[in-house]
Coordinates of C-alpha atoms and ligand atoms in Angstrom, one line a residue:
X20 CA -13.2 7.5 7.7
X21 CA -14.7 10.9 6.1
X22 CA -12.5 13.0 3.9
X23 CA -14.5 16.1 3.0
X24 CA -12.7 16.3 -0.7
X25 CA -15.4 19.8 -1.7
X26 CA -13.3 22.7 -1.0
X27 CA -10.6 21.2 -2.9
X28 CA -12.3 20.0 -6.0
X29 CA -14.0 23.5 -6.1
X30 CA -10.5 24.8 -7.2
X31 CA -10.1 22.3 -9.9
X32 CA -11.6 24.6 -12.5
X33 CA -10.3 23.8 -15.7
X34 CA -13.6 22.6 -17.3
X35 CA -15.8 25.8 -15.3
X36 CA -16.0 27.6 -18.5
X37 CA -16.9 24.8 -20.9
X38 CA -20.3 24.3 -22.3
X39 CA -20.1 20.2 -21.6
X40 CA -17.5 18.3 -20.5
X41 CA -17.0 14.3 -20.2
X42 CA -17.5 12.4 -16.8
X43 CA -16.2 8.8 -16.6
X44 CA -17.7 6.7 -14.0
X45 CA -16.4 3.2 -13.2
X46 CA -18.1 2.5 -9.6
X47 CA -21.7 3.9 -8.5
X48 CA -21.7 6.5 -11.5
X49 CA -22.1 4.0 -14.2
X50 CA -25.3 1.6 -11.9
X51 CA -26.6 5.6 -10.1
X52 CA -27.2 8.4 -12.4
X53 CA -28.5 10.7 -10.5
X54 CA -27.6 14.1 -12.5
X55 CA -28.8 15.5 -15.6
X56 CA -26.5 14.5 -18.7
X57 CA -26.8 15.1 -22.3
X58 CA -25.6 12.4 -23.8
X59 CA -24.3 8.8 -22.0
X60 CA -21.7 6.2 -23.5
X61 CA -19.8 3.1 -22.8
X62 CA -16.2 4.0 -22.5
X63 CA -12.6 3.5 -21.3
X64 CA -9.8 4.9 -19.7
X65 CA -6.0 3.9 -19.8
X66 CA -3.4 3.1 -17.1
X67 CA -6.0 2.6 -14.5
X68 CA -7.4 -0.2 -12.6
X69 CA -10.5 -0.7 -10.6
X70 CA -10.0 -1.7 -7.1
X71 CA -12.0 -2.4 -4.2
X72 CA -9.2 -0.3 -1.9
X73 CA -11.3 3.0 -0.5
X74 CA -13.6 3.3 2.6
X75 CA -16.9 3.5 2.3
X76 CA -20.5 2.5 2.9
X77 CA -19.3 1.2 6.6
X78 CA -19.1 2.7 10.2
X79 CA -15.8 4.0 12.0
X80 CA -15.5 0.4 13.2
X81 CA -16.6 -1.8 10.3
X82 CA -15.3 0.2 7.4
X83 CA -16.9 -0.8 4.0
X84 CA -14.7 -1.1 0.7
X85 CA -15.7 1.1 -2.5
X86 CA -13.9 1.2 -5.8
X87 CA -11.1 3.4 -6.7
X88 CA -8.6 3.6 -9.7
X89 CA -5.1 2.5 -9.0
X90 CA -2.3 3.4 -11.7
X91 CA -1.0 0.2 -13.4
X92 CA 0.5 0.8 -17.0
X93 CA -1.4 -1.0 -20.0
X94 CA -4.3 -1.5 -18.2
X95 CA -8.2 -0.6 -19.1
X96 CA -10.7 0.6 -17.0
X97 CA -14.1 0.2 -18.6
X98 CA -17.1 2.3 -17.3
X99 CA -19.8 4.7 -18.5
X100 CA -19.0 8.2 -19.9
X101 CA -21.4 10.7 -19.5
X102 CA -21.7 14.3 -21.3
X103 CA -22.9 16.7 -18.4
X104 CA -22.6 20.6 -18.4
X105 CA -20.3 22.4 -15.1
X106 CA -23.4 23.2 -13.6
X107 CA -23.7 19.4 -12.2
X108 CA -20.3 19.9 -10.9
X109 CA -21.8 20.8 -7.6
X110 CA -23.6 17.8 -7.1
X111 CA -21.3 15.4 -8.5
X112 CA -18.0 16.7 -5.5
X113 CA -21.0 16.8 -2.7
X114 CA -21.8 13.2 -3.9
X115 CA -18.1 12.2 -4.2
X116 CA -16.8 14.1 -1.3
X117 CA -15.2 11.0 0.7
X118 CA -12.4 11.6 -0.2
X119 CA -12.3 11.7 -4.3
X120 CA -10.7 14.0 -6.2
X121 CA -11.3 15.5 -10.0
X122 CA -8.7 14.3 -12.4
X123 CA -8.8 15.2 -15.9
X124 CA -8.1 12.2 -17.9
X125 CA -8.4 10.8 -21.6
X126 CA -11.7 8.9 -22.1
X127 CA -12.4 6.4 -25.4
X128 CA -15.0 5.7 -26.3
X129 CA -16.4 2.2 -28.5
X130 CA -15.9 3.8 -31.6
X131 CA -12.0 4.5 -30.9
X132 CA -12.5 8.3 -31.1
X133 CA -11.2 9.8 -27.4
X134 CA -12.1 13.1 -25.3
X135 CA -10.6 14.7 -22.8
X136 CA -12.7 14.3 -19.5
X137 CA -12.7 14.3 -16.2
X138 CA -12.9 11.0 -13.5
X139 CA -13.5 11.2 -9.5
X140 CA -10.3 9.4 -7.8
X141 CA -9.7 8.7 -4.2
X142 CA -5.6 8.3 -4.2
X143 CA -3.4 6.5 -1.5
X144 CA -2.4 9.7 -0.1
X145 CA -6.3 9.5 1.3
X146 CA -7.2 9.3 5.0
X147 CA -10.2 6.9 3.7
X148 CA -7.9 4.6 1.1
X149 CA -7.6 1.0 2.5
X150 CA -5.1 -0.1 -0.2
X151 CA -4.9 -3.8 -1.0
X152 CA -6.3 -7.2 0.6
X153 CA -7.2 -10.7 -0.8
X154 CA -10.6 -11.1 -3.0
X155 CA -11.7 -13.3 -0.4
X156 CA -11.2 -10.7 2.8
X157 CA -12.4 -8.0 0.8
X158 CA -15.7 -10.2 0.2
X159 CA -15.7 -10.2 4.0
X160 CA -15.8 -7.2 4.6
X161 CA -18.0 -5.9 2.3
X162 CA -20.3 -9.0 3.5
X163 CA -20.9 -7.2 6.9
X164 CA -20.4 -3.6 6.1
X165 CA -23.5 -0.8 5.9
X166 CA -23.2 3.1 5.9
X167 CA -25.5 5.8 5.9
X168 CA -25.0 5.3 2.0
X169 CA -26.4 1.8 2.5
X170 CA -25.1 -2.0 2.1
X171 CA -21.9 -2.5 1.2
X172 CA -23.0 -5.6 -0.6
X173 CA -25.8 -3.8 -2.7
X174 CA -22.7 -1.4 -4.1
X175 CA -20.8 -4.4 -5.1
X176 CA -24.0 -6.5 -6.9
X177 CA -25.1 -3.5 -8.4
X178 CA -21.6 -2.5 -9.4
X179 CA -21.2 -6.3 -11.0
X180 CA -24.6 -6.1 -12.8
X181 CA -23.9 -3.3 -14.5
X182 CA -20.7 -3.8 -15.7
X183 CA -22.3 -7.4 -16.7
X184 CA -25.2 -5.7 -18.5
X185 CA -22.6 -3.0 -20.5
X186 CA -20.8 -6.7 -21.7
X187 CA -17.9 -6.0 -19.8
X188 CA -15.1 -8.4 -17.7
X189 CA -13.9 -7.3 -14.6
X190 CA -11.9 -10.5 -12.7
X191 CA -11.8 -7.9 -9.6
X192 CA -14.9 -7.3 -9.1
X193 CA -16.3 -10.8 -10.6
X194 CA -14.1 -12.7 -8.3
X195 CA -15.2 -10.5 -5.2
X196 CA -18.9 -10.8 -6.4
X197 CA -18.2 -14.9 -6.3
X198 CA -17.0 -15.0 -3.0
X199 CA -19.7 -12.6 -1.7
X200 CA -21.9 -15.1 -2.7
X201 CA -20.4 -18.1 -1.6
X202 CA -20.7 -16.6 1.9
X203 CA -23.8 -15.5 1.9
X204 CA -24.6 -19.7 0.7
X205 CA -22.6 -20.8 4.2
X206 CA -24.9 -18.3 6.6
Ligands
SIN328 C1 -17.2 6.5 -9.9 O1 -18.2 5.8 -9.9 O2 -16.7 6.9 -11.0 C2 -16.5 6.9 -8.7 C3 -16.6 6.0 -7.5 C4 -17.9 5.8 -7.0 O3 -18.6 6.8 -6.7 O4 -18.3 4.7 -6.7

């Protein structure tokens, strides 16, 4: 399912004006960097979780699953802030365009200090948002899932790695990593 999200991030233009502004990634941007920033840092955001609940990386028929951020009061999301001027806005909604919006959002940083940011979320309201299923079925699916964006199951091992290399727990996305690999042990 596509959701071409451009046209309507383009009018988001609070941050147009500003010499740098902060991006928080919590899915591919933290593992693909594939814009210019100035600065990068491991960070957080409140109230959100990361789920495995939006299409992509699959076909029409086999959809794939891709993170999202779900509201869910006192939670953490960690990730990867990065300090990028509006210039890489461009970029950044083409790259994003299934279906994610711009949301500005509080980001903390390690050292407890905070900025206001801005984070790419797909919400429910979303042609191309799944919403929820078991670990084990969304292992499944992302087992035997591909896109023009490439495996599923590369998105969710790189995703995992990352997150592993930054030090940070994630039972979502460890427990989905787990059964991926079970799975691929039973072929
Ligand atoms: C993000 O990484 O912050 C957004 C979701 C994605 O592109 O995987």
């Amino acid at each position: 399912m596509s959701v071409d999200t451009i046209a309507i991030n383009k009018l988001m233009d609070r941050f147009d004006d500003h010499q740098s502004v902060w991006l928080f990634g919590y899915g591919s941007l933290i593992f693909k960097a594939d814009f210019p920033f100035v600065d990068r840092r491991p960070a957080l955001i409140k109230n959100w979780t990361r789920r495995f609940w939006h299409d992509h990386r699959g076909t029409h028929e086999a959809p794939g699953r891709v993170v999202t951020l779900i509201p869910q009061a006192g939670a953490i999301c960690e990730g990867m802030a990065y300090l990028i001027t509006p210039q890489v806005f461009a970029h950044l909604d083409y790259r994003e365009k299934n279906g994610y919006l711009r949301l500005s959002t509080d980001i903390t940083f390690e050292d407890g200090t905070s900025a206001e940011g801005l984070v790419y979320i797909a919400t429910e309201e979303n042609a191309a948002f799944l919403g929820p299923a078991s670990e084990l079925e969304i292992a499944q699916q992302i087992a035997s899932s591909a896109g023009p964006s490439g495996h599923n199951k590369d998105y969710l091992t790189e995703l995992a790695a990352a997150l592993r290399a930054l030090g940070k727990d994630d039972p979502h996305v460890f427990g989905i990593e787990r059964h991926l690999i079970e799975l691929q042990s039973d072929r």
